[in-house]
XYZ file of C-alpha atoms in Angstrom:
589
model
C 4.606 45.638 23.778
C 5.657 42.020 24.171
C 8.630 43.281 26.081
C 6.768 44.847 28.360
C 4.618 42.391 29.564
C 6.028 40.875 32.980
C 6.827 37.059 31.810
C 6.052 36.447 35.609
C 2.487 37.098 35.363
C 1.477 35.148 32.131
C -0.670 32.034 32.578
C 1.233 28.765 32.388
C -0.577 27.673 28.708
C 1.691 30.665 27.398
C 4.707 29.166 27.918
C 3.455 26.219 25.561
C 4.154 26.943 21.850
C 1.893 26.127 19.195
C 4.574 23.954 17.347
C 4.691 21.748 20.806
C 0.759 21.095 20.629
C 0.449 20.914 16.807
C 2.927 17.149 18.164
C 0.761 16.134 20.476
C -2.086 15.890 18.226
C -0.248 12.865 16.833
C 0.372 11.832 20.437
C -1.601 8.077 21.568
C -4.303 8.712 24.124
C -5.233 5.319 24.898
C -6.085 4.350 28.678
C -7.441 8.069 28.749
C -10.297 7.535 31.093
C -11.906 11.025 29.679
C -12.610 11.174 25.896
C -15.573 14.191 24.334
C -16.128 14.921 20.834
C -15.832 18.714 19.708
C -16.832 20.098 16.540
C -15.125 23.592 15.970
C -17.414 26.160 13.325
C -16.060 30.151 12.909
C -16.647 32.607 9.794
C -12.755 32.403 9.804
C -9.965 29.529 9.445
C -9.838 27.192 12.477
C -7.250 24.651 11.803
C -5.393 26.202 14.092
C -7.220 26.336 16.982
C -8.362 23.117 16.500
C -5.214 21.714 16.748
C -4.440 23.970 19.582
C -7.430 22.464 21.381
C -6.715 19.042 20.949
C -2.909 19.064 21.764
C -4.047 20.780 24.709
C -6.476 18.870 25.613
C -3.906 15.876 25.388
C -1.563 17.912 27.838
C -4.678 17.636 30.573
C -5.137 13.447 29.816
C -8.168 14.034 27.954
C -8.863 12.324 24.526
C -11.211 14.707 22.082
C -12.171 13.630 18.601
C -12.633 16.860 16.784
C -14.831 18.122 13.481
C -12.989 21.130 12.209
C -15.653 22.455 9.676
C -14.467 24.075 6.426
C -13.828 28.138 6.396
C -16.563 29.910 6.959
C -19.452 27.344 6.572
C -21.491 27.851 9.436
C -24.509 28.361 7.848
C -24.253 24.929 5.709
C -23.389 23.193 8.393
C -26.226 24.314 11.114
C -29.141 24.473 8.916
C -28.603 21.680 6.815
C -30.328 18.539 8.630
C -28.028 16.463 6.646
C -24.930 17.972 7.670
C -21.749 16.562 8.821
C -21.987 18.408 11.833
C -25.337 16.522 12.269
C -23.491 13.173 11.762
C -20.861 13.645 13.864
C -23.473 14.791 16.875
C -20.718 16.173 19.057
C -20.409 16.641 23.229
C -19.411 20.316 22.685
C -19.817 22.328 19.971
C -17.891 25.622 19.875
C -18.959 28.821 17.636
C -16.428 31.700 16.789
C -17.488 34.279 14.698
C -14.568 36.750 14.466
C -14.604 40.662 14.956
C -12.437 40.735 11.747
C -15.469 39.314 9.531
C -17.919 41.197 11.748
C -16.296 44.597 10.432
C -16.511 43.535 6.827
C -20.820 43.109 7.340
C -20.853 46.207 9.451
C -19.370 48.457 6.273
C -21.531 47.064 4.017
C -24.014 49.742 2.552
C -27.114 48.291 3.371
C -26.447 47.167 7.082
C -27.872 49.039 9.788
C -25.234 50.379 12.198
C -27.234 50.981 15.242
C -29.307 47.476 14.593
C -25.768 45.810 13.866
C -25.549 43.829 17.283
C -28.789 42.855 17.822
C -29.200 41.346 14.697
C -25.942 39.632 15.017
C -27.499 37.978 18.648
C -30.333 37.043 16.662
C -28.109 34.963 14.443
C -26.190 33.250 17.266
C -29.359 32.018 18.671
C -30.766 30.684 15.631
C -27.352 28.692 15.555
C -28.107 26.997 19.210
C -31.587 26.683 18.752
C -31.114 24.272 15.701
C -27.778 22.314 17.116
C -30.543 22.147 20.393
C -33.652 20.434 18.337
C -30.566 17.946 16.264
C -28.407 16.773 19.448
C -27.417 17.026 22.711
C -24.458 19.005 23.251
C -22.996 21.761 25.209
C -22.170 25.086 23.263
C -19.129 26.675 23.868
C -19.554 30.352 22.536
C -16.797 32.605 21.898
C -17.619 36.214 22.477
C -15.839 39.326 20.519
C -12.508 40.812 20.671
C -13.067 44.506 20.958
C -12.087 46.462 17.712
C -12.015 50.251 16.651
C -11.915 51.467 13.442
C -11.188 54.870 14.707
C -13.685 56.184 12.400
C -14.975 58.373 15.250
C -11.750 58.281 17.766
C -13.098 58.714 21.177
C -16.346 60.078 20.268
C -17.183 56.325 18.845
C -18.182 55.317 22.342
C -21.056 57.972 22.334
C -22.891 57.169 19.314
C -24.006 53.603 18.179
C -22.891 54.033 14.456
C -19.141 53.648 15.518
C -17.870 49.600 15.063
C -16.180 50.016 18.355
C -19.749 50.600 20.069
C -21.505 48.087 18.395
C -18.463 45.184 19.372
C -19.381 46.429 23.249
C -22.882 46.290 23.064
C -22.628 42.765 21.466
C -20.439 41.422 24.495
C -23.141 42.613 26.482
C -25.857 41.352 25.293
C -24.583 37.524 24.710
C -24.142 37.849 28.482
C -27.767 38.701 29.113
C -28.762 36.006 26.566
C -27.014 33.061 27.614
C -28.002 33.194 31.089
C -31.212 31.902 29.335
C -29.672 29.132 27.986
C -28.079 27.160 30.461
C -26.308 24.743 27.960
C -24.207 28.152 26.150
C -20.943 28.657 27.752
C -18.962 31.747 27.260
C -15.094 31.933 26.016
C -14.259 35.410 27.084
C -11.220 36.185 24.007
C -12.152 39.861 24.720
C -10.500 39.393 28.361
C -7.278 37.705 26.440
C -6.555 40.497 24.736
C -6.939 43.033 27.096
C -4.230 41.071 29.388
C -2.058 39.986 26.449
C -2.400 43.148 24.501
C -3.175 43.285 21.038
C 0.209 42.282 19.380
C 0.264 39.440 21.035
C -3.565 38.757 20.436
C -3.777 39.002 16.480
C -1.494 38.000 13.723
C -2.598 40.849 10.888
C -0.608 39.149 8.376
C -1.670 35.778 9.287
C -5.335 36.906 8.568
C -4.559 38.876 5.592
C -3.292 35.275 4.126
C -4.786 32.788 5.552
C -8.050 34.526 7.094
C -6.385 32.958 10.395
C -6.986 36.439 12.727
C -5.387 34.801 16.211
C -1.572 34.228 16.190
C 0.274 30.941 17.062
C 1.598 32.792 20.559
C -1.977 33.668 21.834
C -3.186 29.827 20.563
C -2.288 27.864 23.590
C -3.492 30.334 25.704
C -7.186 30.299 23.822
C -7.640 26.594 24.114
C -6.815 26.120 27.795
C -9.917 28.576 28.170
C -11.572 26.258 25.930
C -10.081 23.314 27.995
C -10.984 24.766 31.194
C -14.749 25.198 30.300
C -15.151 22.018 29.000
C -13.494 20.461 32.151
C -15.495 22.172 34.483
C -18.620 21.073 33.104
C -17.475 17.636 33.286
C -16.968 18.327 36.369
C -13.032 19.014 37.059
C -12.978 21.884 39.423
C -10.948 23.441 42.281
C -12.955 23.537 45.697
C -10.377 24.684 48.172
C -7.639 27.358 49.211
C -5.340 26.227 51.659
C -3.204 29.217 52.229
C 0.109 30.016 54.329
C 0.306 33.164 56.431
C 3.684 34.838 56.907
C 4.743 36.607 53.768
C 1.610 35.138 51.810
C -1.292 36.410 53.238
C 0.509 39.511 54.738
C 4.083 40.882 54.789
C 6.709 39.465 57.383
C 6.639 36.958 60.140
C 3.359 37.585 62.883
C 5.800 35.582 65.211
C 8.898 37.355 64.590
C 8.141 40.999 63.825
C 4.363 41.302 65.849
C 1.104 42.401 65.190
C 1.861 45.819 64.486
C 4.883 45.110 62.490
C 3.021 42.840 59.308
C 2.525 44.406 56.291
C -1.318 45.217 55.521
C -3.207 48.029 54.665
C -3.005 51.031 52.586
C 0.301 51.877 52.762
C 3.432 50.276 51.136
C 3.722 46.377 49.631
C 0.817 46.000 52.192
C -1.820 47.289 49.522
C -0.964 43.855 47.497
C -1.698 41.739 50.589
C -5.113 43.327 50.948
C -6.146 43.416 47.579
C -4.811 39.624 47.384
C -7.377 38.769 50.417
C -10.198 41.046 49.145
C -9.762 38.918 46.062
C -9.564 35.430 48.222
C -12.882 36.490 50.059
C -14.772 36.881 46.845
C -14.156 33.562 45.955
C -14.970 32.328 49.294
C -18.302 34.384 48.763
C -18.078 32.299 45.538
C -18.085 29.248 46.979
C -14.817 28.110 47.088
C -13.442 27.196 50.534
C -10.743 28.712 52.429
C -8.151 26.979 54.660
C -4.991 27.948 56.806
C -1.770 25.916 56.871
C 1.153 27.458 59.096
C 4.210 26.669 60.660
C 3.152 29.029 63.647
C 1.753 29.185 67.583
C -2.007 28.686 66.632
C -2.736 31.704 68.881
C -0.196 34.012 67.151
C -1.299 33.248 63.776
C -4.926 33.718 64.800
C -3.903 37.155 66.422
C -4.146 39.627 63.046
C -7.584 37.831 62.466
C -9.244 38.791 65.409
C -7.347 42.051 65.996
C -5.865 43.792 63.226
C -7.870 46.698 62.076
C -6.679 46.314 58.617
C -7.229 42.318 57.512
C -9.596 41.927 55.044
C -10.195 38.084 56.167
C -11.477 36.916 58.758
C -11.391 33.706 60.999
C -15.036 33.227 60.236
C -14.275 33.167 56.557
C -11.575 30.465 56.857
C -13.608 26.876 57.365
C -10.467 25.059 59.192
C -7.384 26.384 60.688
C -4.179 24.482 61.156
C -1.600 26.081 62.298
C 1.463 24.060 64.374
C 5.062 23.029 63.274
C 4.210 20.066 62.421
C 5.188 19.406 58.468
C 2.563 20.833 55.790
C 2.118 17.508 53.988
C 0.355 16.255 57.181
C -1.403 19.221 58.182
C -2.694 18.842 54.378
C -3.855 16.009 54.891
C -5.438 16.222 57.948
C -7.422 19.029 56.464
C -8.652 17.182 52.708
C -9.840 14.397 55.588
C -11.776 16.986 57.635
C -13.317 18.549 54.513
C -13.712 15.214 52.310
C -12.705 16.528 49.200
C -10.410 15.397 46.309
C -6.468 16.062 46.667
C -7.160 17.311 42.689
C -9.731 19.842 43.946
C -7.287 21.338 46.328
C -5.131 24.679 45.396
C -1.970 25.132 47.833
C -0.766 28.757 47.901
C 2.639 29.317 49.767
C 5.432 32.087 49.207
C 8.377 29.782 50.064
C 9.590 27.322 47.467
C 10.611 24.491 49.744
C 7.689 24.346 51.405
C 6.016 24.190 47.738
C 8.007 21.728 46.666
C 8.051 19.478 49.488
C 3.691 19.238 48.508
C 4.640 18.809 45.355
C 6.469 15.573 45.709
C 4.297 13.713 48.477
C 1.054 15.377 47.198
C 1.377 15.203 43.184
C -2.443 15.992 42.831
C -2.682 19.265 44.625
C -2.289 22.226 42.086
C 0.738 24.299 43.741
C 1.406 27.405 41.835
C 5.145 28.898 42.095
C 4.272 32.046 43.209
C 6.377 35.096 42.185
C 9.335 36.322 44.445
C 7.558 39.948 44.547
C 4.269 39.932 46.517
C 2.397 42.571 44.291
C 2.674 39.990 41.293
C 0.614 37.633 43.382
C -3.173 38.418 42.578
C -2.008 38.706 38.910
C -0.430 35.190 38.642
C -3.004 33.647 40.305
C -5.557 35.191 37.991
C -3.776 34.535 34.947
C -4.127 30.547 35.625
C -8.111 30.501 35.365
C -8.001 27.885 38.678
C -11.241 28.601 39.302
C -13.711 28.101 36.641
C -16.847 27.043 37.116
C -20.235 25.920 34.691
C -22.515 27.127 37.350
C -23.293 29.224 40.475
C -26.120 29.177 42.957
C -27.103 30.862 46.200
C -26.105 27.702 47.598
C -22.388 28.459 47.566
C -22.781 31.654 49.416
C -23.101 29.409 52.766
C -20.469 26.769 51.761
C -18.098 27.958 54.416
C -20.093 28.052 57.263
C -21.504 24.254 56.109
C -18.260 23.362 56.413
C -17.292 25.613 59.890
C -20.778 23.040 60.855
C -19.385 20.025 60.156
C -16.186 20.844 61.981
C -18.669 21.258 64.986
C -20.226 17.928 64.328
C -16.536 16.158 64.428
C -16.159 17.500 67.880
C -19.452 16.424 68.860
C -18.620 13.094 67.992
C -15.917 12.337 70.530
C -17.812 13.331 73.796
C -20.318 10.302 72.754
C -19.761 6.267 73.865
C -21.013 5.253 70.370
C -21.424 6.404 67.079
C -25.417 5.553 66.729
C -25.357 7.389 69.856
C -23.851 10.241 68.458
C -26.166 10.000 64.796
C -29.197 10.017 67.317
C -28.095 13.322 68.574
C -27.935 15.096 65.518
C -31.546 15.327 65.680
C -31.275 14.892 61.598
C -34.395 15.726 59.228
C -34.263 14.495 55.687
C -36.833 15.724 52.630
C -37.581 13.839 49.227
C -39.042 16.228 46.387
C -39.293 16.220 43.174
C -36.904 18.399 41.137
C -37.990 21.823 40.738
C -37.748 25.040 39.015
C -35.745 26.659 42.092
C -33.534 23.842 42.175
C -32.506 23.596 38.933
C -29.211 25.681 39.393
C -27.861 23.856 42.527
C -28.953 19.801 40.910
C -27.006 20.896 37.845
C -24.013 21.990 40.644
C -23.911 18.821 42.246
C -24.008 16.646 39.541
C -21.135 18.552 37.905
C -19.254 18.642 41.060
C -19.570 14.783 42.469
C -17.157 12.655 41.711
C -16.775 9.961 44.490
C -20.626 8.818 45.477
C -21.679 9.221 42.145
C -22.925 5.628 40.685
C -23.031 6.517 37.056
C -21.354 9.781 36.805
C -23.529 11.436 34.511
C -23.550 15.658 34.066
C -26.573 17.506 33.980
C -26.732 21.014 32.588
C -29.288 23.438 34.175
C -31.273 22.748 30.708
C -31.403 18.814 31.124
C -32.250 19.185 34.792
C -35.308 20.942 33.531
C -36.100 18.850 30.975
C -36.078 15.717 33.201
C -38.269 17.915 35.969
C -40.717 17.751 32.893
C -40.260 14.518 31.561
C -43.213 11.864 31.748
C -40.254 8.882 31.313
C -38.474 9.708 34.761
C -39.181 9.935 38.341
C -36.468 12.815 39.754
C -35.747 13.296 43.525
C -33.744 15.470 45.318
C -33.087 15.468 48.842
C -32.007 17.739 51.890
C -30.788 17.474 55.377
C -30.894 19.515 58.196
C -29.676 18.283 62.322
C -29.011 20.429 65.144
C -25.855 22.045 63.923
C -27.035 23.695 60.902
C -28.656 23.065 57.169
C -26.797 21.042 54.820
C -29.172 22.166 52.022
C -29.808 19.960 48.874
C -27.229 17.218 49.224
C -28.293 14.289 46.868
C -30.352 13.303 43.450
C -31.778 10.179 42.284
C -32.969 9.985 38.440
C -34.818 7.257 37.924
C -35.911 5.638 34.225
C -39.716 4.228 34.073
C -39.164 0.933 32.195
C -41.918 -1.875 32.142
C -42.216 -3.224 35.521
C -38.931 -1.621 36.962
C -37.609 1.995 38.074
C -33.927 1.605 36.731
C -31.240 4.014 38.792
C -29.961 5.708 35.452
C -28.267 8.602 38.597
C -27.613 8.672 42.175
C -25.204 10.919 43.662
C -24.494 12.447 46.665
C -22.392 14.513 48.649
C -19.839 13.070 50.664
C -20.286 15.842 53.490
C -23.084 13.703 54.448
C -21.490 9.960 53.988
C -22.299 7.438 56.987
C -24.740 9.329 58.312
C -27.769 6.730 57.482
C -28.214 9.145 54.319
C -27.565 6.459 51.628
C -30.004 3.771 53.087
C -32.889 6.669 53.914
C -32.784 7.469 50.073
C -32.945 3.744 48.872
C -35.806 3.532 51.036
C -37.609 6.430 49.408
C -36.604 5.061 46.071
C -38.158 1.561 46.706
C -41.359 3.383 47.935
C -41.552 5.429 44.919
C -41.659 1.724 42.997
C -44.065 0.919 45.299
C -46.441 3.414 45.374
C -46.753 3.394 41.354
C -47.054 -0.171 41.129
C -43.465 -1.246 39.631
C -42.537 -4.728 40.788
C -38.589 -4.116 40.504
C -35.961 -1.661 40.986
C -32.495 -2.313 38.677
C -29.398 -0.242 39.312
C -26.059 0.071 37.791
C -22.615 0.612 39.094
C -19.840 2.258 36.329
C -16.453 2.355 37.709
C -14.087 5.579 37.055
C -10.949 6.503 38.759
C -12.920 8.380 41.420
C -16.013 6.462 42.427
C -14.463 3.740 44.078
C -15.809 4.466 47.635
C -19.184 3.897 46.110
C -18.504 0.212 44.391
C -20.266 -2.142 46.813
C -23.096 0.300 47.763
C -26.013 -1.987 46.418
C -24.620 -5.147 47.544
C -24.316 -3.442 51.026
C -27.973 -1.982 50.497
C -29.501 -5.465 49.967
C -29.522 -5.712 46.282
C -28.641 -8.795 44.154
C -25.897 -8.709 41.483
C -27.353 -9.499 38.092
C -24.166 -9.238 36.570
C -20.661 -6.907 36.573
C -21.950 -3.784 37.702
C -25.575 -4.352 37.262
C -27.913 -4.789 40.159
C -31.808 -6.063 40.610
C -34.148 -6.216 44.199
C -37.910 -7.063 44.302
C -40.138 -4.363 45.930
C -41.801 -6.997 47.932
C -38.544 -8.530 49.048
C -37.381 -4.984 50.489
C -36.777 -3.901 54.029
C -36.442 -0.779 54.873
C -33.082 0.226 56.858
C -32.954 1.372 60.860
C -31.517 4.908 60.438
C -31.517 8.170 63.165
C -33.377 10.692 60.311
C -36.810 11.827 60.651
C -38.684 12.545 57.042
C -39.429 15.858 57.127
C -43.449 16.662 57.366
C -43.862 13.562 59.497
């Protein structure tokens, strides 16, 4: 089976070996600017994985101090208040509780079969309801590889005694139940195997001997997923497609061969090209933003958009089109400017390998995957290298694309004014300040996980913490929107703020930089002040913490009138205040 598998479709982490990661556990990771805790618990050996984890995790510059708790000690560990899992009090706390010691309770004589999976749900939440009342962490859950006894053959997936039923209905459910607890995060091992196969997946022997049931080649594989969660809840995520057209997003050259020469459709090498952009729009229904980049006529590579029967995308799902002969490195460029967004949250798709590797050297941040030479291995590669995971999802992202088609609309406006305040009175902006709320709880979670560049502190929220500081009686919370002639810009910014004696202290402000200079940042420091004000605090204190990306965001207070206290540490009076001159109306007014 391992023959067959097409070498050009397996993720990247598979090419690592175990023995390579097992060395770079031993690896220094000072000047890391990222460094979590993990502690790893399973109902079968771990050592492994651990060390897969954290030699992978050294691979991505990130520094994680692991607990790898002894075999099978789950139970000691969770409900024992003295614990060392207790002690240790970790960021993330992953729980694996393997199909191979799930078939050893299911054939025991006084387990019911058809009961088998809910009770087993019932013990996994136990689990995260203690670790929740201990400490604050996030739970990374791994769910079940599917096993069949064969006790039934086929007929097993008809009746709920068969082990191969049961292992279903348990994926399932700890679906449904973690979208209730918005601190669980799922590790999907069930999709490994069914892409790796099984002989790749398990190591019988392994198991048999050391009650170790994943093998060394699947390892690497396992704790990039692991990686990848944990770095998109910090945060770390790709935002952007820029794509190429000719012989990426259809077969052959519009220019060259003409619109009713390109490969799309049903027919042919053409079915990969539209299954490749029915795939691209569902992540641009996802949220994730699409751009063009092509060496072309900008008319002739907007021509199969507009009139070929058979494209699945079209030019009102792409948010900015560049297409010229200009070189791809500028055009790139130009279009992270337009969309202010990180270089590292940029994916650069492109069938020719010079043009790849030409982005590669002037653009080292952008992810460029080396696509494979035969277009129908295309969606598959891409797939395989998990670019686009994500800790949470809200309706919010369904309109990213035509926010950004907006803002593109608002650049334009721009240059027909004399002056800039001229133009910002134009807009016709409206800003709101609420406090956070239950229907918001998804999309503040989103931004703080997202927002890396205006974010003063740069703390992460899950959907759970966001709710608990809605509730909390030590915190004022504030989130805020925009709206101006062009469009909605929807929620756009928080502000946390800590109720100490006489002063509101700024433990998080962030905002998104789709909305930077336009009188945004001094309209919310007003509001912030007048919160002081109206519940009689005397002083406001803020704090600035530097990290690689925040820079743009380092003399905010002294620029907003607040006095430096010391490094990174800011103070202003409420009654020496004044408000700033901006073009926004507050909404309600």
């Amino acid at each position: 089976p391992d023959k067959m598998l097409d070498n050009s479709c397996i993720g990247e982490a598979m090419e690592m070996k175990f023995t390579e990661l097992e060395r770079n556990c031993y690896k220094p990771t000072e000047g890391y600017e990222e460094s979590y805790s993990l502690a790893v618990l399973g109902t079968c050996a771990t050592q492994h994985l651990a060390k897969a984890i954290k030699g992978y995790a050294y691979e991505e510059k990130i520094a994680i101090q692991i607990f790898d708790a002894d075999y099978n000690q789950i139970d000691a560990q969770v409900f024992d208040k003295d614990s060392e899992l207790y002690h240790f009090s970790p960021d993330f706390t992953l729980f694996w509780l393997c199909a191979e010691k799930l078939y050893e309770e299911f054939c025991q004589d006084n387990v019911r079969h058809a009961e088998f999976a809910d009770a087993i749900i019932e013990r996994l939440v136990r689990y995260w309801n203690l670790v929740n009342e201990h400490y604050n962490t996030k739970i990374i859950q791994f769910n079940f590889v599917c096993e069949d006894d064969r006790i039934f053959g086929n007929f097993g997936n008809k009746t709920e005694d068969s082990f191969a039923f049961q292992i279903r209905k348990l994926n399932y459910i700890l679906m449904e139940k973690c979208m209730r607890y918005q601190n669980v995060f799922v590790v999907d091992l069930d999709y490994l195997q069914h892409i790796y196969g099984g002989s790749r997946m398990k190591d019988h022997k392994m198991y048999y001997i050391a009650k170790m049931p994943l093998s060394t080649k699947i390892l690497p594989e396992v704790a990039k997923q692991v990686i990848d969660v944990i770095k998109a809840i910090r945060g770390k995520i790709k935002k952007c497609i820029i794509l190429d057209l000719d012989n990426t997003l259809w077969g052959g050259v519009i220019g060259d061969d003409g619109l009713e020469n390109i490969q799309i459709g049903e027919l042919g090498i053409g079915h990969a090209f539209s299954q490749f952009q029915m795939w691209l729009k569902e992540l641009r229904k996802r949220g994730i933003i699409l751009a063009v980049c092509s060496k072309n006529e900008e008319e002739t590579a907007k021509e199969p958009f507009i009139k070929h029967p058979e494209m699945i995308l079209r030019l009102d799902d792409i948010s900015m089109f560049v297409a010229n002969w200009e070189d791809k490195v500028s055009n790139i460029q130009q279009i992270q400017s337009a969309l202010n967004i990180g270089m590292d949250s940029i994916v650069f798709l492109d069938d020719n390998p010079f043009e790849r590797n030409l982005v590669k050297s002037h653009l080292p941040d952008i992810c460029v995957p080396d696509l494979p030479e035969d277009p129908a291995q295309y969606l598959e590669y891409i797939k395989s290298l998990n670019l686009f995971e994500t800790a949470s999802y809200s309706e919010a992202d369904k309109d990213r694309t035509k926010q950004y088609q907006e803002e593109i609309g608002r650049v334009n406006s721009q240059r027909q004014f004399s002056s800039y305040a001229e133009y910002l009175e134009s807009l016709e902006m409206v800003a709101e300040a609420k406090p956070f709320d239950a229907f918001h709880f998804s999309r503040i979670a989103q931004l703080t996980q997202r927002s890396n560049q205006f974010n003063l502190r740069t703390v992460r929220y899950t959907e759970q913490e966001v709710a608990q500081l809605a509730d909390s009686k030590e915190h004022f919370t504030l989130y805020f929107t925009l709206k101006d002639k062009f469009g909605d810009y929807g929620l756009i910014s928080i502000v946390v703020m800590d109720k100490q004696q006489d002063a509101l202290f700024i433990s998080e402000w962030l905002m998104s930089c789709r909305v930077l200079k336009r009188g945004m940042e001094e309209f919310i420091m007003d509001e912030m002040i007048q919160t002081a004000k109206k519940n009689g605090y005397s002083k406001v204190t803020a704090e600035y913490i530097r990290t690689v990306k925040n820079n743009m965001v380092s003399d905010l207070y002294d620029r907003l009138g607040l006095h430096t206290v010391k490094d990174g540490r800011y103070e202003i009076k409420v009654s020496e205040y004044k408000n700033h001159a901006v073009y926004i109306r507050k909404g309600g007014e």
